[in-house]
Amino acid sequence: MATVREAFQRASLRLRRAGVDSAVSDAERLVRFVLGWPRERFFAHPDAVLPPGAEERLDALVARRAAGEPLQYLLGEQEFYGRPFRVTPAVLIPRPETEVLVEAVLAATDAIWSPHAALAAVDVGTGSGAIAVTLAAERPRWRVWAVDCSAEALAVARENAARHGVAARVAFACGSWLAPLRREGRRVQVVVSNPPYIPTADIAGLEREVRDHEPRLALDGGPDGLNAYRSLARELPDVLDRRAVVAVEVGAGQAEAVAGLFRATGLFARLTVTPDLAGIPRVVVAVREG
């Protein structure tokens, strides 16, 4: 039977040979996942022998990672805004850049209302529910709609809402963009979205982990990557309250075009652009002052 050290070394070597940039850290995560060990135990007991069946399970996971399957799907989890979220191939893996979107939403709403205000919000294209659940958790008096056109994604989002104790304040709706709210005549003070924004022609050039494994529905933004923003801009008048905040994540080089789409609605008094940690303009915030 292999020891923890031996299994880790073999996994690292196999992933390096497969061209995985994060081979060492991924190997560690996979070994710990199979064993159910925290990091401290992994480093404290390198000579422990793997239990029966663990080596086979590890080999199967390493083979999938070597073939390009994202680590997060193998582990079934990704951290976002300090919380663990369930992820499956039905949903986009939450990225650190999207935490900038959450920060921007909270800052913009706090500048208009109290952090203790009871607001209605919608997360359009919720996917794993990372944004909707985070907003509900960070603002306990908010009620949040989580909308997605994928029933499989909504199932994952529901699981995450229950996991973080906010299911009672998050409503789930299957539909395109703001259509579920428009059908019911709902008005909200906050609209947030991390929609698909990759131009169709660029998808073939993405990393294989993204191109071959993450849902195309959550990636493909149409010929210029702006289809989702056009739909949102067109539908916003039907759902926005007189005072409202709209915040969206955008791709590199898209901020001005997206701001222009929102500006053309005539709804907003102020528009701002926030960069991510790499300095790329990443979030467009539009404020309606009523």
PDB file of N, CA and C in Angstrom, residues 2-8 31-32 35 37-51:
ATOM      1  N   ALA A   2       0.458   2.262  -0.735  1.00  0.00           N
ATOM      2  CA  ALA A   2       1.229   3.495  -0.830  1.00  0.00           C
ATOM      3  C   ALA A   2       1.034   4.358   0.413  1.00  0.00           C
ATOM      4  N   THR A   3       2.069   5.124   0.732  1.00  0.00           N
ATOM      5  CA  THR A   3       1.941   6.107   1.800  1.00  0.00           C
ATOM      6  C   THR A   3       1.368   7.400   1.221  1.00  0.00           C
ATOM      7  N   VAL A   4       0.989   8.300   2.106  1.00  0.00           N
ATOM      8  CA  VAL A   4       0.474   9.602   1.679  1.00  0.00           C
ATOM      9  C   VAL A   4       1.516  10.326   0.831  1.00  0.00           C
ATOM     10  N   ARG A   5       2.777  10.297   1.273  1.00  0.00           N
ATOM     11  CA  ARG A   5       3.852  10.964   0.526  1.00  0.00           C
ATOM     12  C   ARG A   5       3.999  10.375  -0.868  1.00  0.00           C
ATOM     13  N   GLU A   6       4.012   9.057  -0.957  1.00  0.00           N
ATOM     14  CA  GLU A   6       4.185   8.408  -2.251  1.00  0.00           C
ATOM     15  C   GLU A   6       3.015   8.715  -3.190  1.00  0.00           C
ATOM     16  N   ALA A   7       1.812   8.676  -2.658  1.00  0.00           N
ATOM     17  CA  ALA A   7       0.639   8.962  -3.482  1.00  0.00           C
ATOM     18  C   ALA A   7       0.664  10.395  -3.981  1.00  0.00           C
ATOM     19  N   PHE A   8       1.048  11.307  -3.111  1.00  0.00           N
ATOM     20  CA  PHE A   8       1.140  12.721  -3.483  1.00  0.00           C
ATOM     21  C   PHE A   8       2.196  12.936  -4.561  1.00  0.00           C
ATOM     22  N   VAL A  31      -5.374  14.445  -2.855  1.00  0.00           N
ATOM     23  CA  VAL A  31      -5.034  13.462  -1.816  1.00  0.00           C
ATOM     24  C   VAL A  31      -5.843  13.740  -0.557  1.00  0.00           C
ATOM     25  N   ARG A  32      -5.898  14.997  -0.151  1.00  0.00           N
ATOM     26  CA  ARG A  32      -6.651  15.340   1.064  1.00  0.00           C
ATOM     27  C   ARG A  32      -8.139  15.074   0.885  1.00  0.00           C
ATOM     28  N   LEU A  35      -8.813  11.381   1.286  1.00  0.00           N
ATOM     29  CA  LEU A  35      -8.643  10.957   2.674  1.00  0.00           C
ATOM     30  C   LEU A  35      -9.589  11.658   3.637  1.00  0.00           C
ATOM     31  N   TRP A  37      -8.894  14.635   4.826  1.00  0.00           N
ATOM     32  CA  TRP A  37      -7.961  15.206   5.795  1.00  0.00           C
ATOM     33  C   TRP A  37      -7.842  16.722   5.643  1.00  0.00           C
ATOM     34  N   PRO A  38      -7.700  17.446   6.763  1.00  0.00           N
ATOM     35  CA  PRO A  38      -7.320  18.863   6.689  1.00  0.00           C
ATOM     36  C   PRO A  38      -5.840  18.971   6.331  1.00  0.00           C
ATOM     37  N   ARG A  39      -5.425  20.168   5.976  1.00  0.00           N
ATOM     38  CA  ARG A  39      -4.046  20.360   5.496  1.00  0.00           C
ATOM     39  C   ARG A  39      -3.015  20.035   6.583  1.00  0.00           C
ATOM     40  N   GLU A  40      -3.336  20.377   7.816  1.00  0.00           N
ATOM     41  CA  GLU A  40      -2.390  20.135   8.916  1.00  0.00           C
ATOM     42  C   GLU A  40      -2.074  18.638   9.048  1.00  0.00           C
ATOM     43  N   ARG A  41      -3.089  17.818   8.929  1.00  0.00           N
ATOM     44  CA  ARG A  41      -2.869  16.375   9.061  1.00  0.00           C
ATOM     45  C   ARG A  41      -2.077  15.842   7.880  1.00  0.00           C
ATOM     46  N   PHE A  42      -2.315  16.394   6.696  1.00  0.00           N
ATOM     47  CA  PHE A  42      -1.580  15.970   5.502  1.00  0.00           C
ATOM     48  C   PHE A  42      -0.080  16.145   5.693  1.00  0.00           C
ATOM     49  N   PHE A  43       0.333  17.299   6.232  1.00  0.00           N
ATOM     50  CA  PHE A  43       1.754  17.560   6.420  1.00  0.00           C
ATOM     51  C   PHE A  43       2.322  16.859   7.649  1.00  0.00           C
ATOM     52  N   ALA A  44       1.470  16.566   8.617  1.00  0.00           N
ATOM     53  CA  ALA A  44       1.953  15.942   9.849  1.00  0.00           C
ATOM     54  C   ALA A  44       2.138  14.440   9.721  1.00  0.00           C
ATOM     55  N   HIS A  45       1.455  13.809   8.742  1.00  0.00           N
ATOM     56  CA  HIS A  45       1.497  12.342   8.661  1.00  0.00           C
ATOM     57  C   HIS A  45       1.784  11.858   7.234  1.00  0.00           C
ATOM     58  N   PRO A  46       2.932  12.249   6.675  1.00  0.00           N
ATOM     59  CA  PRO A  46       3.231  11.846   5.295  1.00  0.00           C
ATOM     60  C   PRO A  46       3.491  10.346   5.136  1.00  0.00           C
ATOM     61  N   ASP A  47       3.811   9.659   6.231  1.00  0.00           N
ATOM     62  CA  ASP A  47       4.124   8.233   6.134  1.00  0.00           C
ATOM     63  C   ASP A  47       2.941   7.341   6.449  1.00  0.00           C
ATOM     64  N   ALA A  48       1.786   7.948   6.661  1.00  0.00           N
ATOM     65  CA  ALA A  48       0.586   7.139   6.884  1.00  0.00           C
ATOM     66  C   ALA A  48       0.241   6.371   5.610  1.00  0.00           C
ATOM     67  N   VAL A  49      -0.257   5.159   5.777  1.00  0.00           N
ATOM     68  CA  VAL A  49      -0.611   4.316   4.642  1.00  0.00           C
ATOM     69  C   VAL A  49      -2.055   4.611   4.220  1.00  0.00           C
ATOM     70  N   LEU A  50      -2.263   4.736   2.922  1.00  0.00           N
ATOM     71  CA  LEU A  50      -3.612   4.987   2.417  1.00  0.00           C
ATOM     72  C   LEU A  50      -4.528   3.812   2.754  1.00  0.00           C
ATOM     73  N   PRO A  51      -5.754   4.082   3.146  1.00  0.00           N
ATOM     74  CA  PRO A  51      -6.695   3.000   3.450  1.00  0.00           C
ATOM     75  C   PRO A  51      -7.120   2.271   2.184  1.00  0.00           C
TER      76      PRO A  51
END
